[in-house]
Each structure stands twice: as C-alpha cells, then as structure tokens.
mmCIF file of C-alpha atoms in Angstrom:
data_model
loop_
_atom_site.group_PDB
_atom_site.id
_atom_site.type_symbol
_atom_site.label_atom_id
_atom_site.label_comp_id
_atom_site.label_asym_id
_atom_site.label_seq_id
_atom_site.Cartn_x
_atom_site.Cartn_y
_atom_site.Cartn_z
ATOM 1 C CA MET C 1 -23.855 13.070 -9.212
ATOM 2 C CA SER C 2 -20.500 14.868 -9.287
ATOM 3 C CA GLU C 3 -17.560 13.892 -11.458
ATOM 4 C CA ARG C 4 -15.001 11.753 -9.689
ATOM 5 C CA LEU C 5 -12.059 13.721 -8.400
ATOM 6 C CA GLN C 6 -8.682 13.363 -10.073
ATOM 7 C CA PRO C 7 -5.166 14.029 -8.744
ATOM 8 C CA GLY C 8 -4.429 17.743 -9.060
ATOM 9 C CA ASP C 9 -8.073 18.811 -8.525
ATOM 10 C CA VAL C 10 -8.775 21.223 -5.694
ATOM 11 C CA ALA C 11 -10.460 19.241 -2.910
ATOM 12 C CA PRO C 12 -13.981 20.591 -2.303
ATOM 13 C CA ALA C 13 -14.131 22.649 0.907
ATOM 14 C CA PHE C 14 -16.404 21.399 3.657
ATOM 15 C CA THR C 15 -17.529 22.099 7.207
ATOM 16 C CA LEU C 16 -19.434 19.329 8.995
ATOM 17 C CA PRO C 17 -20.309 18.435 12.601
ATOM 18 C CA ASP C 18 -18.193 15.808 14.337
ATOM 19 C CA ALA C 19 -19.441 13.158 16.768
ATOM 20 C CA ASP C 20 -19.697 15.827 19.504
ATOM 21 C CA GLY C 21 -21.483 18.352 17.272
ATOM 22 C CA ASN C 22 -18.395 20.566 16.830
ATOM 23 C CA GLU C 23 -17.846 22.007 13.360
ATOM 24 C CA VAL C 24 -14.788 20.666 11.531
ATOM 25 C CA SER C 25 -13.575 22.101 8.217
ATOM 26 C CA LEU C 26 -11.113 20.829 5.673
ATOM 27 C CA ALA C 27 -9.540 24.302 5.952
ATOM 28 C CA ASP C 28 -8.703 23.528 9.619
ATOM 29 C CA HIS C 29 -6.120 21.052 8.268
ATOM 30 C CA LYS C 30 -4.386 23.396 5.809
ATOM 31 C CA GLY C 31 -0.656 22.740 5.864
ATOM 32 C CA ARG C 32 -1.167 19.039 6.707
ATOM 33 C CA LYS C 33 -2.009 16.120 4.494
ATOM 34 C CA VAL C 34 -5.474 14.704 5.066
ATOM 35 C CA ILE C 35 -6.911 11.299 4.288
ATOM 36 C CA VAL C 36 -10.663 11.806 3.855
ATOM 37 C CA TYR C 37 -12.526 8.527 3.676
ATOM 38 C CA PHE C 38 -16.223 8.025 2.977
ATOM 39 C CA TYR C 39 -18.112 5.046 4.349
ATOM 40 C CA PRO C 40 -21.784 3.977 4.188
ATOM 41 C CA ALA C 41 -22.818 3.595 7.849
ATOM 42 C CA ALA C 42 -21.433 3.630 11.376
ATOM 43 C CA LEU C 43 -21.809 0.463 13.460
ATOM 44 C CA THR C 44 -21.868 -1.894 10.457
ATOM 45 C CA PRO C 45 -19.294 -4.708 10.072
ATOM 46 C CA GLY C 46 -17.323 -3.416 7.061
ATOM 47 C CA CYS C 47 -17.309 0.189 8.215
ATOM 48 C CA THR C 48 -16.264 -0.875 11.713
ATOM 49 C CA LYS C 49 -13.347 -2.885 10.281
ATOM 50 C CA GLN C 50 -12.242 0.087 8.176
ATOM 51 C CA ALA C 51 -12.536 2.629 11.039
ATOM 52 C CA CYS C 52 -10.640 0.287 13.396
ATOM 53 C CA ASP C 53 -7.918 -0.171 10.754
ATOM 54 C CA PHE C 54 -7.494 3.598 10.454
ATOM 55 C CA THR C 55 -7.453 3.930 14.273
ATOM 56 C CA ASP C 56 -4.872 1.119 14.604
ATOM 57 C CA ASN C 57 -2.623 2.856 12.040
ATOM 58 C CA LEU C 58 -3.282 6.437 13.151
ATOM 59 C CA GLU C 59 0.112 6.828 14.833
ATOM 60 C CA VAL C 60 1.934 5.686 11.693
ATOM 61 C CA LEU C 61 -0.177 7.978 9.488
ATOM 62 C CA ALA C 62 0.097 10.966 11.864
ATOM 63 C CA GLY C 63 3.853 10.380 12.121
ATOM 64 C CA ALA C 64 4.035 10.715 8.335
ATOM 65 C CA GLY C 65 2.049 13.987 8.517
ATOM 66 C CA TYR C 66 -1.461 12.718 7.726
ATOM 67 C CA ASP C 67 -4.698 13.547 9.528
ATOM 68 C CA VAL C 68 -7.602 11.115 9.033
ATOM 69 C CA ILE C 69 -11.253 12.119 8.665
ATOM 70 C CA GLY C 70 -14.104 9.642 8.145
ATOM 71 C CA ILE C 71 -17.374 10.942 6.677
ATOM 72 C CA SER C 72 -20.735 9.149 6.547
ATOM 73 C CA PRO C 73 -24.386 10.187 6.227
ATOM 74 C CA ASP C 74 -24.964 9.283 9.902
ATOM 75 C CA GLN C 75 -26.102 11.777 12.554
ATOM 76 C CA PRO C 76 -23.497 13.007 15.116
ATOM 77 C CA GLU C 77 -25.205 10.987 17.898
ATOM 78 C CA LYS C 78 -24.690 7.731 15.990
ATOM 79 C CA LEU C 79 -21.066 8.670 15.298
ATOM 80 C CA ALA C 80 -20.533 9.246 19.038
ATOM 81 C CA LYS C 81 -21.907 5.744 19.768
ATOM 82 C CA PHE C 82 -19.672 4.302 17.050
ATOM 83 C CA ARG C 83 -16.601 6.073 18.459
ATOM 84 C CA GLU C 84 -17.320 4.943 22.027
ATOM 85 C CA LYS C 85 -18.239 1.340 21.155
ATOM 86 C CA GLU C 86 -15.171 0.769 18.964
ATOM 87 C CA ASN C 87 -12.764 3.135 20.810
ATOM 88 C CA LEU C 88 -12.079 5.027 17.563
ATOM 89 C CA LYS C 89 -9.467 7.770 17.423
ATOM 90 C CA VAL C 90 -10.138 9.085 13.912
ATOM 91 C CA THR C 91 -12.247 12.205 13.406
ATOM 92 C CA LEU C 92 -15.767 11.178 12.336
ATOM 93 C CA LEU C 93 -17.965 13.722 10.569
ATOM 94 C CA ALA C 94 -21.704 13.652 9.867
ATOM 95 C CA ASP C 95 -23.030 14.468 6.387
ATOM 96 C CA PRO C 96 -26.740 13.551 6.633
ATOM 97 C CA ASP C 97 -27.739 15.755 3.669
ATOM 98 C CA LYS C 98 -24.942 14.117 1.603
ATOM 99 C CA GLN C 99 -23.657 17.432 0.176
ATOM 100 C CA VAL C 100 -19.998 16.613 0.862
ATOM 101 C CA LEU C 101 -20.454 12.975 -0.189
ATOM 102 C CA ASP C 102 -21.845 14.292 -3.475
ATOM 103 C CA ALA C 103 -19.121 16.942 -3.917
ATOM 104 C CA TYR C 104 -16.505 14.188 -3.614
ATOM 105 C CA ALA C 105 -18.468 11.845 -5.936
ATOM 106 C CA ALA C 106 -18.756 9.402 -3.031
ATOM 107 C CA PHE C 107 -22.530 9.086 -3.366
ATOM 108 C CA GLY C 108 -24.132 7.579 -6.411
ATOM 109 C CA GLU C 109 -25.410 4.537 -8.213
ATOM 110 C CA LYS C 110 -24.386 1.180 -6.786
ATOM 111 C CA LYS C 111 -25.175 -2.377 -7.770
ATOM 112 C CA ASN C 112 -25.659 -5.221 -5.331
ATOM 113 C CA TYR C 113 -27.053 -8.651 -6.138
ATOM 114 C CA GLY C 114 -28.298 -7.360 -9.494
ATOM 115 C CA LYS C 115 -30.212 -4.445 -7.967
ATOM 116 C CA THR C 116 -29.262 -0.822 -8.684
ATOM 117 C CA TYR C 117 -29.700 1.763 -5.953
ATOM 118 C CA MET C 118 -28.259 5.058 -4.699
ATOM 119 C CA GLY C 119 -25.777 4.854 -1.856
ATOM 120 C CA VAL C 120 -22.392 5.765 -0.430
ATOM 121 C CA ILE C 121 -19.497 4.654 -2.611
ATOM 122 C CA ARG C 122 -16.691 3.619 -0.251
ATOM 123 C CA SER C 123 -13.962 6.071 -1.273
ATOM 124 C CA THR C 124 -10.718 7.554 -0.007
ATOM 125 C CA ILE C 125 -9.329 10.903 -1.083
ATOM 126 C CA VAL C 126 -5.828 11.968 -0.043
ATOM 127 C CA VAL C 127 -5.514 15.764 0.084
ATOM 128 C CA ASP C 128 -2.098 17.435 0.123
ATOM 129 C CA GLU C 129 -0.973 20.372 2.303
ATOM 130 C CA SER C 130 -2.211 22.929 -0.230
ATOM 131 C CA GLY C 131 -5.710 21.415 -0.497
ATOM 132 C CA LYS C 132 -5.223 19.559 -3.776
ATOM 133 C CA VAL C 133 -6.188 15.937 -4.416
ATOM 134 C CA GLU C 134 -3.114 13.692 -4.319
ATOM 135 C CA HIS C 135 -4.940 10.338 -4.658
ATOM 136 C CA ALA C 136 -8.603 9.581 -5.398
ATOM 137 C CA LEU C 137 -9.626 5.982 -4.758
ATOM 138 C CA TYR C 138 -13.205 4.846 -5.421
ATOM 139 C CA ASN C 139 -15.019 1.560 -4.718
ATOM 140 C CA VAL C 140 -12.350 0.536 -2.225
ATOM 141 C CA ARG C 141 -12.656 -2.542 -0.031
ATOM 142 C CA ALA C 142 -13.202 -2.117 3.701
ATOM 143 C CA THR C 143 -10.674 -4.833 4.532
ATOM 144 C CA GLY C 144 -7.000 -4.324 3.749
ATOM 145 C CA HIS C 145 -7.563 -0.827 2.397
ATOM 146 C CA VAL C 146 -5.543 1.013 5.066
ATOM 147 C CA ALA C 147 -2.523 -1.248 4.489
ATOM 148 C CA LYS C 148 -2.771 -0.506 0.759
ATOM 149 C CA ILE C 149 -2.904 3.266 1.391
ATOM 150 C CA ILE C 150 0.155 3.088 3.652
ATOM 151 C CA LYS C 151 2.000 1.121 0.948
ATOM 152 C CA ASP C 152 0.843 3.461 -1.874
ATOM 153 C CA LEU C 153 1.905 6.552 0.103
ATOM 154 C CA GLY C 154 5.292 5.007 0.842
ATOM 155 C CA ILE C 155 4.877 5.277 4.616
#
C-alpha cells in the first residue's frame, strides 16, 4: 500500500479509460485544478449520493476552475450504466487493476463490523494547476462531502 499523499506532493500521473472506453489522463487537465475522488463501486447507495452531489455542484466547481474526476475499480461498461441511470456529468474512470487507487493510497485495509479487509478507501485529492496535491482527504463520508470541499476551497 502506498503512503498517503500530502499537500505539496506531485500527484501521481495516470491514464485510465472513461465510461465510453476513451483514455483520460491527469495530464489532459494541466493548467486546471482537478478534484480526483475515489469511490468503492458504481451503482451503490453511498457512491450514487456522492456522484450526484458532485454532478449537482459541477457548475459551481467548474466556475471556480475545477474539473472533477471520479475513479473506481469498476469496468467502463458499469460506469456507463451508472452515468446513464443517474444522469451523471462528472468524468468517471475505470481502474479495475487498482494501480491508480494504490498510487493515491486510496486502496488498502478497511474495517467494517469488526472485520478487516482490503478495499477502496473513499478519498478526495485536490490537484492544483501544476499537478501538485493541494488537499488530500482520506476516509471521507459520501454524504455532505461535496459541501465540505466547496467550503474548504472557499468557493
């Protein structure tokens, strides 16, 4: 498992397929701020709430110069279903081999009901225009998280 990212770290580069199978890279967003959020699974209640929150606030975030990318270990086909079913506007990327999740320390040991297992750690990393980590938030809640980000970023 990778070390958690800290403000000032260079954000790990990535290129992953989106819901339509097109390659999307962090480098494509150079010169813009990017909110990269990691979530466990498309089409689940918490992840749906979070993705809908980001979609509902996309105009506000984009107006402040932020792009939003959601990454999960799902396949592109499942992401396409998720996008269509929930009318999502955020960019959803597939990381089935979990390399990017691991590079961002968003995959690791979790505890639930006393059991320990490996899984996606719900995390949000804010990357500045030069590709450096501005904020690194781990173990975030699905509900109310977007409002907190907007407040923390002073938008």
